Amino acid sequence: MGPDKVREAAGLVRSGRTAQMSLPWNTVSGIDNPQPAMHMMVELGDREPPEPTCNKDFLGVAFHGKAVSHLDALSHIAYRGELFDGNTSADVVNATGTDFGDVSALRHLVTCGVLLDFAAVDGKDWIEPGTAFHAEDILRAEEALGVRIEPGDAVLVRSGQFARRAALGPWDADTEGSAGLHVDAMPLLAERGISLLGGDGDSDARPSPTPGIGSPIHVLAITAMGVPLLDNLDLEELAVACREEGAYRFMLTVAPLNVPRGTGGPVNPIAVF
């Protein structure tokens, strides 16, 4: 995003209200968190002087999954061995990281965000897992919410997944399904020139509506379009803010961890109204 887009995003700020979108750091193993994050203390401030004493933490995480809010960089997804822009995955990615499309190259992202709250459009608390949102659904959501996706915008898709989880408990999205985009929505988003795509799932409808390809939205967004993805965002606070502010377009900031050669990283996106 260039300076003009940042200025446009800043121009959306009116009330100063903010909404964060990251899930809590999840250290509890479960059906939707088979590789829980780690959090342990490596020093406790219970020793005798000299002062000061310190409390120190260690954090560790395999963030590419369903339990951590994270950004997928352009090195994350290969299709038939190729990454975005024709880079061969085997040539640029090895056990120590990636030489192409790493998350540190993205630095920080500031742009206009658009929330497509499909649950609100349908007057529901959530959309059931397995639902695929088509291009016509995006156009319908734009009209209902009074918003339009413009070039350089970040598009966030809410199905209400975490409202459903709070009410009914966790489930395995890979085997039991999750709501997300259908492949026929991607030409519209490409035509609009979006810069970032995310959602309260991982943007893909599951089970995949595309035979033989498990994550077609990942392929089309990252590998074909060069658009990073934001996965597993908690959009419940944002949905309330959009409804109460009467605005589904807002300033969005995303600051991934600065990890050279990383294929992505945990994030806590912030919307500003």
PDB file of N, CA, C and O in Angstrom, residues 171-243:
ATOM      1  N   TRP A 171     -15.002 -27.491  16.914  1.00  0.00           N
ATOM      2  CA  TRP A 171     -15.098 -28.590  15.963  1.00  0.00           C
ATOM      3  C   TRP A 171     -13.861 -28.562  15.080  1.00  0.00           C
ATOM      4  O   TRP A 171     -13.129 -27.570  15.029  1.00  0.00           O
ATOM      5  N   ASP A 172     -13.613 -29.642  14.391  1.00  0.00           N
ATOM      6  CA  ASP A 172     -12.476 -29.758  13.484  1.00  0.00           C
ATOM      7  C   ASP A 172     -12.904 -29.249  12.108  1.00  0.00           C
ATOM      8  O   ASP A 172     -13.639 -29.926  11.391  1.00  0.00           O
ATOM      9  N   ALA A 173     -12.452 -28.053  11.757  1.00  0.00           N
ATOM     10  CA  ALA A 173     -12.883 -27.440  10.498  1.00  0.00           C
ATOM     11  C   ALA A 173     -12.427 -28.242   9.284  1.00  0.00           C
ATOM     12  O   ALA A 173     -13.099 -28.239   8.246  1.00  0.00           O
ATOM     13  N   ASP A 174     -11.297 -28.927   9.391  1.00  0.00           N
ATOM     14  CA  ASP A 174     -10.799 -29.685   8.239  1.00  0.00           C
ATOM     15  C   ASP A 174     -11.712 -30.860   7.899  1.00  0.00           C
ATOM     16  O   ASP A 174     -11.905 -31.183   6.728  1.00  0.00           O
ATOM     17  N   THR A 175     -12.279 -31.506   8.917  1.00  0.00           N
ATOM     18  CA  THR A 175     -13.103 -32.689   8.665  1.00  0.00           C
ATOM     19  C   THR A 175     -14.597 -32.391   8.747  1.00  0.00           C
ATOM     20  O   THR A 175     -15.395 -33.049   8.078  1.00  0.00           O
ATOM     21  N   GLU A 176     -14.970 -31.399   9.557  1.00  0.00           N
ATOM     22  CA  GLU A 176     -16.389 -31.098   9.751  1.00  0.00           C
ATOM     23  C   GLU A 176     -16.853 -29.860   8.998  1.00  0.00           C
ATOM     24  O   GLU A 176     -18.047 -29.559   8.976  1.00  0.00           O
ATOM     25  N   GLY A 177     -15.925 -29.149   8.388  1.00  0.00           N
ATOM     26  CA  GLY A 177     -16.292 -28.045   7.522  1.00  0.00           C
ATOM     27  C   GLY A 177     -16.156 -26.672   8.152  1.00  0.00           C
ATOM     28  O   GLY A 177     -16.124 -26.520   9.370  1.00  0.00           O
ATOM     29  N   SER A 178     -16.036 -25.671   7.292  1.00  0.00           N
ATOM     30  CA  SER A 178     -16.048 -24.269   7.709  1.00  0.00           C
ATOM     31  C   SER A 178     -16.574 -23.439   6.551  1.00  0.00           C
ATOM     32  O   SER A 178     -16.467 -23.825   5.383  1.00  0.00           O
ATOM     33  N   ALA A 179     -17.168 -22.312   6.891  1.00  0.00           N
ATOM     34  CA  ALA A 179     -17.668 -21.403   5.856  1.00  0.00           C
ATOM     35  C   ALA A 179     -16.515 -20.595   5.285  1.00  0.00           C
ATOM     36  O   ALA A 179     -15.553 -20.269   5.988  1.00  0.00           O
ATOM     37  N   GLY A 180     -16.617 -20.278   4.003  1.00  0.00           N
ATOM     38  CA  GLY A 180     -15.569 -19.490   3.346  1.00  0.00           C
ATOM     39  C   GLY A 180     -15.965 -19.177   1.918  1.00  0.00           C
ATOM     40  O   GLY A 180     -17.108 -19.410   1.509  1.00  0.00           O
ATOM     41  N   LEU A 181     -15.020 -18.687   1.167  1.00  0.00           N
ATOM     42  CA  LEU A 181     -15.296 -18.249  -0.197  1.00  0.00           C
ATOM     43  C   LEU A 181     -15.316 -19.411  -1.181  1.00  0.00           C
ATOM     44  O   LEU A 181     -14.553 -20.367  -1.052  1.00  0.00           O
ATOM     45  N   HIS A 182     -16.164 -19.279  -2.177  1.00  0.00           N
ATOM     46  CA  HIS A 182     -16.152 -20.178  -3.332  1.00  0.00           C
ATOM     47  C   HIS A 182     -15.171 -19.611  -4.351  1.00  0.00           C
ATOM     48  O   HIS A 182     -14.932 -18.395  -4.404  1.00  0.00           O
ATOM     49  N   VAL A 183     -14.636 -20.470  -5.189  1.00  0.00           N
ATOM     50  CA  VAL A 183     -13.647 -20.008  -6.173  1.00  0.00           C
ATOM     51  C   VAL A 183     -14.233 -18.973  -7.132  1.00  0.00           C
ATOM     52  O   VAL A 183     -13.496 -18.115  -7.647  1.00  0.00           O
ATOM     53  N   ASP A 184     -15.538 -19.002  -7.363  1.00  0.00           N
ATOM     54  CA  ASP A 184     -16.091 -18.040  -8.314  1.00  0.00           C
ATOM     55  C   ASP A 184     -16.154 -16.622  -7.752  1.00  0.00           C
ATOM     56  O   ASP A 184     -16.485 -15.672  -8.476  1.00  0.00           O
ATOM     57  N   ALA A 185     -15.811 -16.458  -6.468  1.00  0.00           N
ATOM     58  CA  ALA A 185     -15.729 -15.116  -5.882  1.00  0.00           C
ATOM     59  C   ALA A 185     -14.403 -14.437  -6.207  1.00  0.00           C
ATOM     60  O   ALA A 185     -14.310 -13.203  -6.156  1.00  0.00           O
ATOM     61  N   MET A 186     -13.391 -15.211  -6.552  1.00  0.00           N
ATOM     62  CA  MET A 186     -12.050 -14.648  -6.691  1.00  0.00           C
ATOM     63  C   MET A 186     -11.867 -13.753  -7.916  1.00  0.00           C
ATOM     64  O   MET A 186     -11.159 -12.739  -7.837  1.00  0.00           O
ATOM     65  N   PRO A 187     -12.478 -14.062  -9.079  1.00  0.00           N
ATOM     66  CA  PRO A 187     -12.354 -13.112 -10.194  1.00  0.00           C
ATOM     67  C   PRO A 187     -12.888 -11.724  -9.855  1.00  0.00           C
ATOM     68  O   PRO A 187     -12.310 -10.709 -10.270  1.00  0.00           O
ATOM     69  N   LEU A 188     -13.970 -11.658  -9.085  1.00  0.00           N
ATOM     70  CA  LEU A 188     -14.502 -10.362  -8.676  1.00  0.00           C
ATOM     71  C   LEU A 188     -13.515  -9.628  -7.781  1.00  0.00           C
ATOM     72  O   LEU A 188     -13.263  -8.423  -7.971  1.00  0.00           O
ATOM     73  N   LEU A 189     -12.930 -10.330  -6.811  1.00  0.00           N
ATOM     74  CA  LEU A 189     -11.973  -9.692  -5.913  1.00  0.00           C
ATOM     75  C   LEU A 189     -10.699  -9.292  -6.660  1.00  0.00           C
ATOM     76  O   LEU A 189     -10.096  -8.253  -6.362  1.00  0.00           O
ATOM     77  N   ALA A 190     -10.299 -10.093  -7.636  1.00  0.00           N
ATOM     78  CA  ALA A 190      -9.139  -9.729  -8.459  1.00  0.00           C
ATOM     79  C   ALA A 190      -9.445  -8.492  -9.293  1.00  0.00           C
ATOM     80  O   ALA A 190      -8.602  -7.591  -9.423  1.00  0.00           O
ATOM     81  N   GLU A 191     -10.637  -8.431  -9.839  1.00  0.00           N
ATOM     82  CA  GLU A 191     -11.052  -7.279 -10.643  1.00  0.00           C
ATOM     83  C   GLU A 191     -11.073  -6.006  -9.796  1.00  0.00           C
ATOM     84  O   GLU A 191     -10.700  -4.934 -10.266  1.00  0.00           O
ATOM     85  N   ARG A 192     -11.466  -6.137  -8.534  1.00  0.00           N
ATOM     86  CA  ARG A 192     -11.504  -4.971  -7.641  1.00  0.00           C
ATOM     87  C   ARG A 192     -10.103  -4.570  -7.180  1.00  0.00           C
ATOM     88  O   ARG A 192      -9.919  -3.487  -6.623  1.00  0.00           O
ATOM     89  N   GLY A 193      -9.118  -5.450  -7.331  1.00  0.00           N
ATOM     90  CA  GLY A 193      -7.742  -5.104  -6.995  1.00  0.00           C
ATOM     91  C   GLY A 193      -7.457  -5.086  -5.510  1.00  0.00           C
ATOM     92  O   GLY A 193      -6.736  -4.205  -5.012  1.00  0.00           O
ATOM     93  N   ILE A 194      -7.968  -6.080  -4.770  1.00  0.00           N
ATOM     94  CA  ILE A 194      -7.756  -6.099  -3.325  1.00  0.00           C
ATOM     95  C   ILE A 194      -6.276  -6.343  -2.998  1.00  0.00           C
ATOM     96  O   ILE A 194      -5.532  -6.937  -3.788  1.00  0.00           O
ATOM     97  N   SER A 195      -5.868  -5.884  -1.819  1.00  0.00           N
ATOM     98  CA  SER A 195      -4.477  -6.042  -1.400  1.00  0.00           C
ATOM     99  C   SER A 195      -4.294  -7.111  -0.338  1.00  0.00           C
ATOM    100  O   SER A 195      -3.173  -7.580  -0.114  1.00  0.00           O
ATOM    101  N   LEU A 196      -5.374  -7.501   0.326  1.00  0.00           N
ATOM    102  CA  LEU A 196      -5.294  -8.409   1.461  1.00  0.00           C
ATOM    103  C   LEU A 196      -6.661  -9.066   1.622  1.00  0.00           C
ATOM    104  O   LEU A 196      -7.686  -8.436   1.394  1.00  0.00           O
ATOM    105  N   LEU A 197      -6.649 -10.349   2.032  1.00  0.00           N
ATOM    106  CA  LEU A 197      -7.898 -11.090   2.221  1.00  0.00           C
ATOM    107  C   LEU A 197      -7.806 -11.847   3.534  1.00  0.00           C
ATOM    108  O   LEU A 197      -6.757 -12.427   3.852  1.00  0.00           O
ATOM    109  N   GLY A 198      -8.885 -11.836   4.308  1.00  0.00           N
ATOM    110  CA  GLY A 198      -8.871 -12.559   5.571  1.00  0.00           C
ATOM    111  C   GLY A 198     -10.268 -12.916   6.017  1.00  0.00           C
ATOM    112  O   GLY A 198     -11.256 -12.568   5.380  1.00  0.00           O
ATOM    113  N   GLY A 199     -10.343 -13.630   7.133  1.00  0.00           N
ATOM    114  CA  GLY A 199     -11.646 -14.018   7.631  1.00  0.00           C
ATOM    115  C   GLY A 199     -11.556 -14.700   8.975  1.00  0.00           C
ATOM    116  O   GLY A 199     -10.466 -14.886   9.534  1.00  0.00           O
ATOM    117  N   ASP A 200     -12.723 -15.088   9.518  1.00  0.00           N
ATOM    118  CA  ASP A 200     -12.731 -15.787  10.797  1.00  0.00           C
ATOM    119  C   ASP A 200     -12.473 -17.281  10.617  1.00  0.00           C
ATOM    120  O   ASP A 200     -12.382 -18.013  11.607  1.00  0.00           O
ATOM    121  N   GLY A 201     -12.337 -17.732   9.391  1.00  0.00           N
ATOM    122  CA  GLY A 201     -11.791 -19.051   9.088  1.00  0.00           C
ATOM    123  C   GLY A 201     -10.445 -18.837   8.420  1.00  0.00           C
ATOM    124  O   GLY A 201      -9.669 -17.976   8.809  1.00  0.00           O
ATOM    125  N   ASP A 202     -10.179 -19.618   7.374  1.00  0.00           N
ATOM    126  CA  ASP A 202      -8.941 -19.386   6.611  1.00  0.00           C
ATOM    127  C   ASP A 202      -9.260 -19.005   5.166  1.00  0.00           C
ATOM    128  O   ASP A 202      -8.455 -19.219   4.275  1.00  0.00           O
ATOM    129  N   SER A 203     -10.437 -18.407   4.969  1.00  0.00           N
ATOM    130  CA  SER A 203     -10.947 -17.913   3.686  1.00  0.00           C
ATOM    131  C   SER A 203     -11.483 -19.011   2.783  1.00  0.00           C
ATOM    132  O   SER A 203     -12.309 -18.742   1.909  1.00  0.00           O
ATOM    133  N   ASP A 204     -11.041 -20.250   2.963  1.00  0.00           N
ATOM    134  CA  ASP A 204     -11.530 -21.363   2.157  1.00  0.00           C
ATOM    135  C   ASP A 204     -12.772 -21.988   2.762  1.00  0.00           C
ATOM    136  O   ASP A 204     -12.835 -22.233   3.976  1.00  0.00           O
ATOM    137  N   ALA A 205     -13.770 -22.270   1.920  1.00  0.00           N
ATOM    138  CA  ALA A 205     -14.889 -23.101   2.343  1.00  0.00           C
ATOM    139  C   ALA A 205     -14.411 -24.547   2.426  1.00  0.00           C
ATOM    140  O   ALA A 205     -13.681 -25.025   1.560  1.00  0.00           O
ATOM    141  N   ARG A 206     -14.826 -25.219   3.494  1.00  0.00           N
ATOM    142  CA  ARG A 206     -14.449 -26.624   3.673  1.00  0.00           C
ATOM    143  C   ARG A 206     -15.699 -27.431   4.021  1.00  0.00           C
ATOM    144  O   ARG A 206     -16.495 -26.966   4.847  1.00  0.00           O
ATOM    145  N   PRO A 207     -15.898 -28.601   3.387  1.00  0.00           N
ATOM    146  CA  PRO A 207     -15.000 -29.235   2.432  1.00  0.00           C
ATOM    147  C   PRO A 207     -14.867 -28.415   1.153  1.00  0.00           C
ATOM    148  O   PRO A 207     -15.770 -27.672   0.780  1.00  0.00           O
ATOM    149  N   SER A 208     -13.734 -28.568   0.496  1.00  0.00           N
ATOM    150  CA  SER A 208     -13.455 -27.775  -0.688  1.00  0.00           C
ATOM    151  C   SER A 208     -14.476 -28.054  -1.796  1.00  0.00           C
ATOM    152  O   SER A 208     -14.782 -29.212  -2.092  1.00  0.00           O
ATOM    153  N   PRO A 209     -14.998 -26.990  -2.404  1.00  0.00           N
ATOM    154  CA  PRO A 209     -15.905 -27.177  -3.539  1.00  0.00           C
ATOM    155  C   PRO A 209     -15.167 -27.464  -4.845  1.00  0.00           C
ATOM    156  O   PRO A 209     -15.801 -27.637  -5.886  1.00  0.00           O
ATOM    157  N   THR A 210     -13.832 -27.509  -4.790  1.00  0.00           N
ATOM    158  CA  THR A 210     -13.017 -27.758  -5.979  1.00  0.00           C
ATOM    159  C   THR A 210     -12.383 -29.138  -5.889  1.00  0.00           C
ATOM    160  O   THR A 210     -11.474 -29.347  -5.074  1.00  0.00           O
ATOM    161  N   PRO A 211     -12.833 -30.103  -6.678  1.00  0.00           N
ATOM    162  CA  PRO A 211     -12.288 -31.461  -6.586  1.00  0.00           C
ATOM    163  C   PRO A 211     -10.775 -31.490  -6.760  1.00  0.00           C
ATOM    164  O   PRO A 211     -10.222 -30.867  -7.667  1.00  0.00           O
ATOM    165  N   GLY A 212     -10.108 -32.188  -5.842  1.00  0.00           N
ATOM    166  CA  GLY A 212      -8.678 -32.401  -5.962  1.00  0.00           C
ATOM    167  C   GLY A 212      -7.808 -31.294  -5.418  1.00  0.00           C
ATOM    168  O   GLY A 212      -6.577 -31.432  -5.390  1.00  0.00           O
ATOM    169  N   ILE A 213      -8.400 -30.185  -4.981  1.00  0.00           N
ATOM    170  CA  ILE A 213      -7.620 -29.074  -4.426  1.00  0.00           C
ATOM    171  C   ILE A 213      -8.202 -28.727  -3.065  1.00  0.00           C
ATOM    172  O   ILE A 213      -9.339 -28.272  -2.957  1.00  0.00           O
ATOM    173  N   GLY A 214      -7.409 -28.925  -2.022  1.00  0.00           N
ATOM    174  CA  GLY A 214      -7.915 -28.764  -0.682  1.00  0.00           C
ATOM    175  C   GLY A 214      -8.166 -27.329  -0.265  1.00  0.00           C
ATOM    176  O   GLY A 214      -9.084 -27.050   0.502  1.00  0.00           O
ATOM    177  N   SER A 215      -7.346 -26.406  -0.764  1.00  0.00           N
ATOM    178  CA  SER A 215      -7.450 -25.000  -0.363  1.00  0.00           C
ATOM    179  C   SER A 215      -7.368 -24.098  -1.595  1.00  0.00           C
ATOM    180  O   SER A 215      -6.390 -23.372  -1.787  1.00  0.00           O
ATOM    181  N   PRO A 216      -8.386 -24.116  -2.440  1.00  0.00           N
ATOM    182  CA  PRO A 216      -8.307 -23.364  -3.695  1.00  0.00           C
ATOM    183  C   PRO A 216      -8.220 -21.850  -3.504  1.00  0.00           C
ATOM    184  O   PRO A 216      -7.594 -21.166  -4.321  1.00  0.00           O
ATOM    185  N   ILE A 217      -8.824 -21.306  -2.437  1.00  0.00           N
ATOM    186  CA  ILE A 217      -8.730 -19.861  -2.218  1.00  0.00           C
ATOM    187  C   ILE A 217      -7.299 -19.477  -1.855  1.00  0.00           C
ATOM    188  O   ILE A 217      -6.795 -18.432  -2.288  1.00  0.00           O
ATOM    189  N   HIS A 218      -6.623 -20.309  -1.088  1.00  0.00           N
ATOM    190  CA  HIS A 218      -5.213 -20.061  -0.804  1.00  0.00           C
ATOM    191  C   HIS A 218      -4.402 -20.014  -2.098  1.00  0.00           C
ATOM    192  O   HIS A 218      -3.540 -19.143  -2.279  1.00  0.00           O
ATOM    193  N   VAL A 219      -4.675 -20.966  -2.984  1.00  0.00           N
ATOM    194  CA  VAL A 219      -3.942 -21.011  -4.247  1.00  0.00           C
ATOM    195  C   VAL A 219      -4.220 -19.763  -5.081  1.00  0.00           C
ATOM    196  O   VAL A 219      -3.289 -19.121  -5.601  1.00  0.00           O
ATOM    197  N   LEU A 220      -5.485 -19.405  -5.219  1.00  0.00           N
ATOM    198  CA  LEU A 220      -5.843 -18.282  -6.075  1.00  0.00           C
ATOM    199  C   LEU A 220      -5.368 -16.957  -5.492  1.00  0.00           C
ATOM    200  O   LEU A 220      -4.862 -16.096  -6.226  1.00  0.00           O
ATOM    201  N   ALA A 221      -5.522 -16.779  -4.183  1.00  0.00           N
ATOM    202  CA  ALA A 221      -5.126 -15.512  -3.572  1.00  0.00           C
ATOM    203  C   ALA A 221      -3.606 -15.371  -3.525  1.00  0.00           C
ATOM    204  O   ALA A 221      -3.044 -14.405  -4.059  1.00  0.00           O
ATOM    205  N   ILE A 222      -2.936 -16.321  -2.892  1.00  0.00           N
ATOM    206  CA  ILE A 222      -1.499 -16.183  -2.652  1.00  0.00           C
ATOM    207  C   ILE A 222      -0.689 -16.480  -3.901  1.00  0.00           C
ATOM    208  O   ILE A 222       0.155 -15.677  -4.327  1.00  0.00           O
ATOM    209  N   THR A 223      -0.920 -17.635  -4.512  1.00  0.00           N
ATOM    210  CA  THR A 223      -0.065 -18.097  -5.607  1.00  0.00           C
ATOM    211  C   THR A 223      -0.379 -17.417  -6.930  1.00  0.00           C
ATOM    212  O   THR A 223       0.529 -17.098  -7.700  1.00  0.00           O
ATOM    213  N   ALA A 224      -1.664 -17.194  -7.205  1.00  0.00           N
ATOM    214  CA  ALA A 224      -2.040 -16.595  -8.491  1.00  0.00           C
ATOM    215  C   ALA A 224      -2.072 -15.071  -8.442  1.00  0.00           C
ATOM    216  O   ALA A 224      -1.597 -14.404  -9.366  1.00  0.00           O
ATOM    217  N   MET A 225      -2.629 -14.498  -7.359  1.00  0.00           N
ATOM    218  CA  MET A 225      -2.844 -13.061  -7.291  1.00  0.00           C
ATOM    219  C   MET A 225      -1.770 -12.310  -6.512  1.00  0.00           C
ATOM    220  O   MET A 225      -1.666 -11.082  -6.619  1.00  0.00           O
ATOM    221  N   GLY A 226      -0.989 -13.021  -5.699  1.00  0.00           N
ATOM    222  CA  GLY A 226       0.001 -12.341  -4.868  1.00  0.00           C
ATOM    223  C   GLY A 226      -0.619 -11.559  -3.732  1.00  0.00           C
ATOM    224  O   GLY A 226      -0.084 -10.534  -3.304  1.00  0.00           O
ATOM    225  N   VAL A 227      -1.746 -12.060  -3.202  1.00  0.00           N
ATOM    226  CA  VAL A 227      -2.463 -11.399  -2.110  1.00  0.00           C
ATOM    227  C   VAL A 227      -2.258 -12.208  -0.825  1.00  0.00           C
ATOM    228  O   VAL A 227      -2.688 -13.365  -0.752  1.00  0.00           O
ATOM    229  N   PRO A 228      -1.624 -11.646   0.193  1.00  0.00           N
ATOM    230  CA  PRO A 228      -1.473 -12.362   1.463  1.00  0.00           C
ATOM    231  C   PRO A 228      -2.831 -12.607   2.114  1.00  0.00           C
ATOM    232  O   PRO A 228      -3.804 -11.884   1.859  1.00  0.00           O
ATOM    233  N   LEU A 229      -2.871 -13.625   2.976  1.00  0.00           N
ATOM    234  CA  LEU A 229      -4.105 -13.973   3.680  1.00  0.00           C
ATOM    235  C   LEU A 229      -3.958 -13.757   5.182  1.00  0.00           C
ATOM    236  O   LEU A 229      -2.873 -13.949   5.746  1.00  0.00           O
ATOM    237  N   LEU A 230      -5.060 -13.383   5.818  1.00  0.00           N
ATOM    238  CA  LEU A 230      -5.163 -13.329   7.270  1.00  0.00           C
ATOM    239  C   LEU A 230      -6.110 -14.436   7.702  1.00  0.00           C
ATOM    240  O   LEU A 230      -7.285 -14.431   7.330  1.00  0.00           O
ATOM    241  N   ASP A 231      -5.607 -15.380   8.477  1.00  0.00           N
ATOM    242  CA  ASP A 231      -6.395 -16.542   8.889  1.00  0.00           C
ATOM    243  C   ASP A 231      -6.785 -16.445  10.358  1.00  0.00           C
ATOM    244  O   ASP A 231      -6.032 -15.919  11.192  1.00  0.00           O
ATOM    245  N   ASN A 232      -7.955 -17.001  10.675  1.00  0.00           N
ATOM    246  CA  ASN A 232      -8.406 -17.206  12.062  1.00  0.00           C
ATOM    247  C   ASN A 232      -8.542 -15.898  12.830  1.00  0.00           C
ATOM    248  O   ASN A 232      -8.092 -15.784  13.980  1.00  0.00           O
ATOM    249  N   LEU A 233      -9.173 -14.909  12.224  1.00  0.00           N
ATOM    250  CA  LEU A 233      -9.399 -13.650  12.924  1.00  0.00           C
ATOM    251  C   LEU A 233     -10.673 -13.733  13.746  1.00  0.00           C
ATOM    252  O   LEU A 233     -11.695 -14.250  13.282  1.00  0.00           O
ATOM    253  N   ASP A 234     -10.630 -13.214  14.952  1.00  0.00           N
ATOM    254  CA  ASP A 234     -11.842 -13.089  15.753  1.00  0.00           C
ATOM    255  C   ASP A 234     -12.511 -11.782  15.353  1.00  0.00           C
ATOM    256  O   ASP A 234     -12.074 -10.697  15.754  1.00  0.00           O
ATOM    257  N   LEU A 235     -13.553 -11.874  14.534  1.00  0.00           N
ATOM    258  CA  LEU A 235     -14.206 -10.687  13.978  1.00  0.00           C
ATOM    259  C   LEU A 235     -15.456 -10.276  14.750  1.00  0.00           C
ATOM    260  O   LEU A 235     -16.218  -9.427  14.277  1.00  0.00           O
ATOM    261  N   GLU A 236     -15.662 -10.848  15.941  1.00  0.00           N
ATOM    262  CA  GLU A 236     -16.873 -10.539  16.693  1.00  0.00           C
ATOM    263  C   GLU A 236     -16.871  -9.100  17.211  1.00  0.00           C
ATOM    264  O   GLU A 236     -17.876  -8.380  17.108  1.00  0.00           O
ATOM    265  N   GLU A 237     -15.763  -8.644  17.776  1.00  0.00           N
ATOM    266  CA  GLU A 237     -15.678  -7.258  18.247  1.00  0.00           C
ATOM    267  C   GLU A 237     -15.810  -6.288  17.079  1.00  0.00           C
ATOM    268  O   GLU A 237     -16.484  -5.255  17.177  1.00  0.00           O
ATOM    269  N   LEU A 238     -15.181  -6.623  15.967  1.00  0.00           N
ATOM    270  CA  LEU A 238     -15.263  -5.770  14.782  1.00  0.00           C
ATOM    271  C   LEU A 238     -16.695  -5.701  14.257  1.00  0.00           C
ATOM    272  O   LEU A 238     -17.164  -4.619  13.855  1.00  0.00           O
ATOM    273  N   ALA A 239     -17.397  -6.817  14.261  1.00  0.00           N
ATOM    274  CA  ALA A 239     -18.780  -6.826  13.767  1.00  0.00           C
ATOM    275  C   ALA A 239     -19.668  -5.910  14.591  1.00  0.00           C
ATOM    276  O   ALA A 239     -20.507  -5.176  14.052  1.00  0.00           O
ATOM    277  N   VAL A 240     -19.496  -5.935  15.895  1.00  0.00           N
ATOM    278  CA  VAL A 240     -20.269  -5.049  16.770  1.00  0.00           C
ATOM    279  C   VAL A 240     -19.918  -3.594  16.488  1.00  0.00           C
ATOM    280  O   VAL A 240     -20.805  -2.734  16.392  1.00  0.00           O
ATOM    281  N   ALA A 241     -18.621  -3.325  16.344  1.00  0.00           N
ATOM    282  CA  ALA A 241     -18.188  -1.951  16.086  1.00  0.00           C
ATOM    283  C   ALA A 241     -18.740  -1.437  14.765  1.00  0.00           C
ATOM    284  O   ALA A 241     -19.220  -0.297  14.680  1.00  0.00           O
ATOM    285  N   CYS A 242     -18.701  -2.252  13.727  1.00  0.00           N
ATOM    286  CA  CYS A 242     -19.230  -1.838  12.423  1.00  0.00           C
ATOM    287  C   CYS A 242     -20.723  -1.536  12.509  1.00  0.00           C
ATOM    288  O   CYS A 242     -21.197  -0.528  11.967  1.00  0.00           O
ATOM    289  N   ARG A 243     -21.446  -2.403  13.188  1.00  0.00           N
ATOM    290  CA  ARG A 243     -22.884  -2.195  13.315  1.00  0.00           C
ATOM    291  C   ARG A 243     -23.199  -0.925  14.097  1.00  0.00           C
ATOM    292  O   ARG A 243     -24.042  -0.112  13.681  1.00  0.00           O
TER     293      ARG A 243
END
